[in-house]
């Protein structure tokens, strides 16, 4: 077992810089999720750790060893591919034992390993099948088994669940979490699904355009995003952003919402310009009688989920989503007031930096 | 004013397509009948007629075909001079196929893995261009290339390969007075002429191997050679088999190249041509024609037993 340390790593494809001087420490035994929008460089970063992509500049360490220019096989990592990359001409057992047979391990020993791994992943009944005869979830498990049997220092997953349907994804997510608890091996997990990242990871890395925006525990990222990008990316439904005018210099900062009342926000830094954005999560807004609260709003759509409901509103400060009591009905077009919970405001200056958290 | 969601029927075409839509089987039958008829009657039918002919025999005195079932004609195949033809053809087909496979693989591999955009076009053109010109023109061109005064001899002399070529031509079982009159020449021309049929299926098979499978194998600890042996080759095998079916069966059946290039030793194709033509022995020609078919069936059966099609 080992952690992974990335130091000033850079990746260029020709003239295009995809990863730009990135520093990251992945502690031993952690489950780290690389989260970001499509094309931000998550896969590239993971493939650099795996050694499938040449590193243009910088140092990659696994444990104490510098592996920057080491061959993939020598790094002690095992990758699970998004497309599974199972060998169609081999049975499940042969797929799982692929690395062992390459290493010249005896047939009997291979069998023991295959038995151990397949038991863990509930594949014992399927060992003689070929990948084409398996369901998506089973293939996924074989791909994990193939990585597992190598006893790697670090597991690398590239969007392993994205080819599965919603139900199976939730199930496999649980199984991955269990696997991590049982093995305790470092896992690096690429996803663009923030729910996956939030539920699985103990450390989330938010990437945008090859630059790390924030690293932290799921709750840190949720409660204390350091910029507007992270605030908007983490959380579903996303945080609301309202335009406002701050009166500079005061603590707490008093902000006049566009077309609404004034809110007081605790801040750790002062904006340089009066126009700021106030961020607030859907669960921290209450729907009140028209005229009351901090903002007027008009209901446009309501989504009923049974245990809760999401009300979409238009306000003078911008569109909003509010989590509301499902027993209350808010017909479309009705006028309401919105009361913001001032303990949970995030204030962002013009550059998108959060003024609410200390960095 | 709303526009109608259902448009009025416009003429014959609409009515026919509506009828097909209501009875999709009708359309299927209409579409399938011509090709099935073609395949069933013209193609398989002629094959059946051939099979039937091969069980007839010829009356040695009158030269008339006796339409009675007999295995006599097949037995004739085992006469020394006929067996000789079969074995010579088989050996040639095997050598041509193996050589084509060895030469084609790197070309196909390069085209599938590395050639992009313009280079891919160059590859396709380069492989297919020879197919666009007449087969006879190519064979006669090769006759000139391989002639004693031809460019190949000239090049060999200039790079100091003259003695080597002379040694090769001295060799009893494939030599001759010049390349164009030796079995070696026949072999070279066969390899050249059938090469595209080997490259294209191979390239298609290699192209279907996802990059992630190669990456996975290097991630799992395989050296390049191991990746090739355990991943690339098995996955390309169906393409190699497909290509070899072409080169193998085309060599087995060809009757023009051995006539123009080589030492006039007979091959199966030539034997079929002569027996059904000048000799008028259609049953023996038919029996000869069945040989490549049987060989191919055995070949495919072995390939399947060895798991060549598992990756399909
Ligand atoms: N071989 C390559 N040559 C040139 N550019 C590349 C190459 N591979 C990736 N890129 C570019 O690098 C950027 C990051 O790609 P990457 O595959 O890492 O994205 P990603 O974050 O994994 O996205 P996704 O969520 O869609 O998988 C993209 O803009 C992509 O176009
Ligand atoms: Mg990706």
Short mmCIF file of N, CA, C and O in Angstrom, two decimals, chain A residues 163-233:
data_model
loop_
_atom_site.label_atom_id
_atom_site.label_comp_id
_atom_site.label_asym_id
_atom_site.label_seq_id
_atom_site.Cartn_x
_atom_site.Cartn_y
_atom_site.Cartn_z
N UNK A 163 -21.06 3.24 -17.57
CA UNK A 163 -21.80 2.48 -18.58
C UNK A 163 -22.94 1.67 -17.99
O UNK A 163 -23.55 0.86 -18.68
N UNK A 164 -23.21 1.85 -16.71
CA UNK A 164 -24.26 1.05 -16.07
C UNK A 164 -25.54 1.86 -15.92
O UNK A 164 -25.50 3.09 -15.88
N UNK A 165 -26.67 1.16 -15.81
CA UNK A 165 -27.90 1.92 -15.62
C UNK A 165 -28.00 2.39 -14.17
O UNK A 165 -27.25 1.95 -13.30
N UNK A 166 -28.93 3.31 -13.92
CA UNK A 166 -28.95 4.04 -12.66
C UNK A 166 -29.00 3.11 -11.44
O UNK A 166 -28.27 3.30 -10.47
N UNK A 167 -29.82 2.07 -11.52
CA UNK A 167 -30.01 1.20 -10.36
C UNK A 167 -28.72 0.44 -10.05
O UNK A 167 -28.26 0.36 -8.91
N UNK A 168 -28.12 -0.11 -11.11
CA UNK A 168 -26.91 -0.89 -10.96
C UNK A 168 -25.77 -0.01 -10.47
O UNK A 168 -24.90 -0.45 -9.71
N UNK A 169 -25.80 1.23 -10.90
CA UNK A 169 -24.74 2.15 -10.51
C UNK A 169 -24.75 2.35 -8.99
O UNK A 169 -23.72 2.33 -8.34
N UNK A 170 -25.95 2.51 -8.45
CA UNK A 170 -26.06 2.70 -7.01
C UNK A 170 -25.55 1.46 -6.29
O UNK A 170 -24.81 1.53 -5.30
N UNK A 171 -25.90 0.28 -6.84
CA UNK A 171 -25.50 -0.98 -6.21
C UNK A 171 -23.98 -1.15 -6.26
O UNK A 171 -23.35 -1.49 -5.26
N UNK A 172 -23.40 -0.89 -7.45
CA UNK A 172 -21.95 -1.04 -7.59
C UNK A 172 -21.21 -0.02 -6.73
O UNK A 172 -20.11 -0.28 -6.24
N UNK A 173 -21.83 1.14 -6.56
CA UNK A 173 -21.23 2.18 -5.74
C UNK A 173 -21.05 1.66 -4.31
O UNK A 173 -19.99 1.79 -3.71
N UNK A 174 -22.11 1.02 -3.82
CA UNK A 174 -22.04 0.43 -2.49
C UNK A 174 -20.95 -0.63 -2.42
O UNK A 174 -20.19 -0.71 -1.45
N UNK A 175 -20.90 -1.47 -3.46
CA UNK A 175 -19.92 -2.55 -3.44
C UNK A 175 -18.50 -2.01 -3.46
O UNK A 175 -17.61 -2.55 -2.81
N UNK A 176 -18.30 -0.93 -4.22
CA UNK A 176 -16.97 -0.31 -4.25
C UNK A 176 -16.61 0.24 -2.88
O UNK A 176 -15.47 0.08 -2.41
N UNK A 177 -17.58 0.87 -2.23
CA UNK A 177 -17.33 1.42 -0.89
C UNK A 177 -16.95 0.30 0.07
O UNK A 177 -16.00 0.42 0.85
N UNK A 178 -17.67 -0.83 -0.03
CA UNK A 178 -17.38 -1.97 0.83
C UNK A 178 -15.98 -2.51 0.55
O UNK A 178 -15.23 -2.83 1.46
N UNK A 179 -15.68 -2.61 -0.75
CA UNK A 179 -14.37 -3.12 -1.16
C UNK A 179 -13.26 -2.27 -0.56
O UNK A 179 -12.26 -2.79 -0.06
N UNK A 180 -13.46 -0.97 -0.62
CA UNK A 180 -12.43 -0.09 -0.08
C UNK A 180 -12.27 -0.28 1.42
O UNK A 180 -11.17 -0.30 1.95
N UNK A 181 -13.40 -0.47 2.11
CA UNK A 181 -13.33 -0.71 3.55
C UNK A 181 -12.58 -2.01 3.84
O UNK A 181 -11.76 -2.08 4.75
N UNK A 182 -12.85 -3.03 3.04
CA UNK A 182 -12.22 -4.33 3.30
C UNK A 182 -10.74 -4.32 3.00
O UNK A 182 -9.94 -4.87 3.75
N UNK A 183 -10.37 -3.69 1.87
CA UNK A 183 -8.98 -3.76 1.44
C UNK A 183 -8.13 -2.66 2.05
O UNK A 183 -6.97 -2.87 2.34
N UNK A 184 -8.73 -1.49 2.20
CA UNK A 184 -7.98 -0.36 2.72
C UNK A 184 -6.91 0.15 1.77
O UNK A 184 -6.02 0.89 2.16
N UNK A 185 -6.97 -0.27 0.51
CA UNK A 185 -5.96 0.16 -0.47
C UNK A 185 -6.32 1.55 -1.00
O UNK A 185 -7.49 1.89 -1.11
N UNK A 186 -5.30 2.31 -1.33
CA UNK A 186 -5.52 3.63 -1.92
C UNK A 186 -6.29 3.48 -3.23
O UNK A 186 -5.97 2.63 -4.05
N UNK A 187 -7.31 4.30 -3.40
CA UNK A 187 -8.07 4.25 -4.64
C UNK A 187 -8.19 5.66 -5.20
O UNK A 187 -8.49 6.60 -4.47
N UNK A 188 -7.96 5.77 -6.49
CA UNK A 188 -8.16 7.05 -7.17
C UNK A 188 -9.27 6.83 -8.18
O UNK A 188 -9.21 5.88 -8.98
N UNK A 189 -10.25 7.68 -8.13
CA UNK A 189 -11.49 7.40 -8.83
C UNK A 189 -11.90 8.62 -9.64
O UNK A 189 -12.14 9.70 -9.09
N UNK A 190 -11.94 8.46 -10.95
CA UNK A 190 -12.33 9.58 -11.81
C UNK A 190 -13.83 9.53 -12.07
O UNK A 190 -14.37 8.46 -12.36
N UNK A 191 -14.47 10.65 -11.93
CA UNK A 191 -15.91 10.69 -12.24
C UNK A 191 -16.32 12.11 -12.58
O UNK A 191 -15.66 13.06 -12.22
N UNK A 192 -17.40 12.23 -13.33
CA UNK A 192 -17.95 13.57 -13.47
C UNK A 192 -19.29 13.65 -12.74
O UNK A 192 -20.00 14.64 -12.83
N UNK A 193 -19.60 12.56 -12.02
CA UNK A 193 -20.85 12.50 -11.27
C UNK A 193 -20.55 12.88 -9.82
O UNK A 193 -19.91 12.15 -9.09
N UNK A 194 -21.02 14.06 -9.42
CA UNK A 194 -20.65 14.53 -8.09
C UNK A 194 -21.29 13.70 -6.99
O UNK A 194 -20.75 13.61 -5.89
N UNK A 195 -22.42 13.03 -7.29
CA UNK A 195 -23.02 12.19 -6.26
C UNK A 195 -22.09 11.01 -5.95
O UNK A 195 -21.86 10.65 -4.79
N UNK A 196 -21.54 10.40 -7.01
CA UNK A 196 -20.58 9.32 -6.83
C UNK A 196 -19.40 9.79 -5.99
O UNK A 196 -18.96 9.11 -5.06
N UNK A 197 -18.88 10.95 -6.35
CA UNK A 197 -17.72 11.46 -5.63
C UNK A 197 -18.06 11.71 -4.16
O UNK A 197 -17.32 11.32 -3.26
N UNK A 198 -19.20 12.33 -3.92
CA UNK A 198 -19.60 12.66 -2.55
C UNK A 198 -19.78 11.40 -1.72
O UNK A 198 -19.38 11.34 -0.56
N UNK A 199 -20.43 10.37 -2.30
CA UNK A 199 -20.75 9.19 -1.50
C UNK A 199 -19.55 8.29 -1.28
O UNK A 199 -19.46 7.63 -0.26
N UNK A 200 -18.64 8.23 -2.26
CA UNK A 200 -17.56 7.25 -2.15
C UNK A 200 -16.30 7.81 -1.49
O UNK A 200 -15.64 7.12 -0.72
N UNK A 201 -15.99 9.05 -1.81
CA UNK A 201 -14.64 9.52 -1.54
C UNK A 201 -14.48 10.04 -0.12
O UNK A 201 -15.44 10.51 0.50
N UNK A 202 -13.25 9.95 0.39
CA UNK A 202 -12.96 10.73 1.60
C UNK A 202 -12.20 12.00 1.23
O UNK A 202 -12.06 12.89 2.03
N UNK A 203 -11.72 12.05 -0.01
CA UNK A 203 -11.09 13.28 -0.49
C UNK A 203 -11.55 13.52 -1.92
O UNK A 203 -11.47 12.62 -2.75
N UNK A 204 -12.02 14.72 -2.18
CA UNK A 204 -12.45 15.05 -3.54
C UNK A 204 -11.53 16.12 -4.10
O UNK A 204 -11.18 17.07 -3.41
N UNK A 205 -11.13 15.92 -5.36
CA UNK A 205 -10.33 16.92 -6.05
C UNK A 205 -11.18 17.47 -7.18
O UNK A 205 -11.57 16.73 -8.07
N UNK A 206 -11.47 18.76 -7.11
CA UNK A 206 -12.26 19.35 -8.19
C UNK A 206 -11.31 19.98 -9.20
O UNK A 206 -10.48 20.82 -8.85
N UNK A 207 -11.42 19.51 -10.44
CA UNK A 207 -10.53 19.97 -11.50
C UNK A 207 -11.32 20.83 -12.48
O UNK A 207 -12.48 20.53 -12.77
N UNK A 208 -10.68 21.87 -12.96
CA UNK A 208 -11.28 22.57 -14.10
C UNK A 208 -10.16 22.97 -15.04
O UNK A 208 -9.19 23.60 -14.62
N UNK A 209 -10.29 22.61 -16.30
CA UNK A 209 -9.30 22.94 -17.33
C UNK A 209 -7.89 22.62 -16.88
O UNK A 209 -6.97 23.42 -17.07
N UNK A 210 -7.70 21.47 -16.26
CA UNK A 210 -6.37 21.03 -15.89
C UNK A 210 -5.80 21.69 -14.66
O UNK A 210 -4.62 21.54 -14.37
N UNK A 211 -6.62 22.46 -13.94
CA UNK A 211 -6.15 23.13 -12.74
C UNK A 211 -7.03 22.68 -11.57
O UNK A 211 -8.25 22.59 -11.71
N UNK A 212 -6.39 22.39 -10.43
CA UNK A 212 -7.17 22.00 -9.26
C UNK A 212 -7.86 23.23 -8.68
O UNK A 212 -7.23 24.25 -8.44
N UNK A 213 -9.17 23.13 -8.50
CA UNK A 213 -9.92 24.22 -7.91
C UNK A 213 -9.93 24.11 -6.39
O UNK A 213 -9.79 25.08 -5.68
N UNK A 214 -10.15 22.89 -5.90
CA UNK A 214 -10.18 22.69 -4.46
C UNK A 214 -10.00 21.21 -4.15
O UNK A 214 -10.44 20.35 -4.90
N UNK A 215 -9.33 20.94 -3.04
CA UNK A 215 -9.19 19.57 -2.56
C UNK A 215 -9.74 19.54 -1.14
O UNK A 215 -9.44 20.42 -0.35
N UNK A 216 -10.55 18.56 -0.84
CA UNK A 216 -11.06 18.48 0.52
C UNK A 216 -12.02 17.34 0.69
O UNK A 216 -12.33 16.62 -0.27
N UNK A 217 -12.51 17.18 1.92
CA UNK A 217 -13.49 16.15 2.18
C UNK A 217 -14.81 16.57 1.53
O UNK A 217 -15.02 17.75 1.25
N UNK A 218 -15.70 15.61 1.28
CA UNK A 218 -16.98 15.97 0.66
C UNK A 218 -17.69 17.09 1.40
O UNK A 218 -18.19 18.02 0.77
N UNK A 219 -17.69 17.02 2.74
CA UNK A 219 -18.42 18.05 3.49
C UNK A 219 -17.75 19.41 3.40
O UNK A 219 -18.42 20.44 3.32
N UNK A 220 -16.42 19.42 3.39
CA UNK A 220 -15.72 20.70 3.23
C UNK A 220 -16.11 21.34 1.91
O UNK A 220 -16.41 22.53 1.84
N UNK A 221 -16.10 20.53 0.86
CA UNK A 221 -16.43 21.08 -0.45
C UNK A 221 -17.87 21.56 -0.50
O UNK A 221 -18.19 22.56 -1.14
N UNK A 222 -18.73 20.86 0.22
CA UNK A 222 -20.14 21.22 0.19
C UNK A 222 -20.39 22.47 1.03
O UNK A 222 -21.08 23.39 0.59
N UNK A 223 -19.77 22.51 2.20
CA UNK A 223 -20.07 23.61 3.12
C UNK A 223 -19.18 24.81 2.94
O UNK A 223 -19.58 25.92 3.26
N UNK A 224 -17.97 24.58 2.46
CA UNK A 224 -17.05 25.71 2.36
C UNK A 224 -16.32 25.71 1.02
O UNK A 224 -15.10 25.59 0.96
N UNK A 225 -17.06 25.84 -0.08
CA UNK A 225 -16.39 25.90 -1.39
C UNK A 225 -15.58 27.18 -1.48
O UNK A 225 -16.04 28.23 -1.03
N UNK A 226 -14.37 27.08 -2.04
CA UNK A 226 -13.54 28.28 -2.03
C UNK A 226 -13.77 29.17 -3.24
O UNK A 226 -13.25 30.26 -3.31
N UNK A 227 -14.51 28.69 -4.21
CA UNK A 227 -14.85 29.60 -5.30
C UNK A 227 -16.20 29.23 -5.91
O UNK A 227 -16.80 28.21 -5.57
N UNK A 228 -16.64 30.06 -6.81
CA UNK A 228 -17.96 29.91 -7.39
C UNK A 228 -18.05 28.62 -8.20
O UNK A 228 -19.10 27.98 -8.26
N UNK A 229 -16.92 28.23 -8.84
CA UNK A 229 -16.96 27.02 -9.66
C UNK A 229 -17.26 25.79 -8.81
O UNK A 229 -18.16 25.00 -9.12
N UNK A 230 -16.53 25.65 -7.71
CA UNK A 230 -16.74 24.50 -6.83
C UNK A 230 -18.14 24.57 -6.22
O UNK A 230 -18.86 23.57 -6.14
N UNK A 231 -18.54 25.77 -5.81
CA UNK A 231 -19.86 25.93 -5.20
C UNK A 231 -20.94 25.48 -6.16
O UNK A 231 -21.90 24.81 -5.77
N UNK A 232 -20.79 25.82 -7.43
CA UNK A 232 -21.80 25.46 -8.41
C UNK A 232 -21.72 24.01 -8.84
O UNK A 232 -22.71 23.42 -9.26
N UNK A 233 -20.54 23.42 -8.72
CA UNK A 233 -20.35 22.06 -9.21
C UNK A 233 -20.81 21.03 -8.19
O UNK A 233 -21.40 20.01 -8.55
#
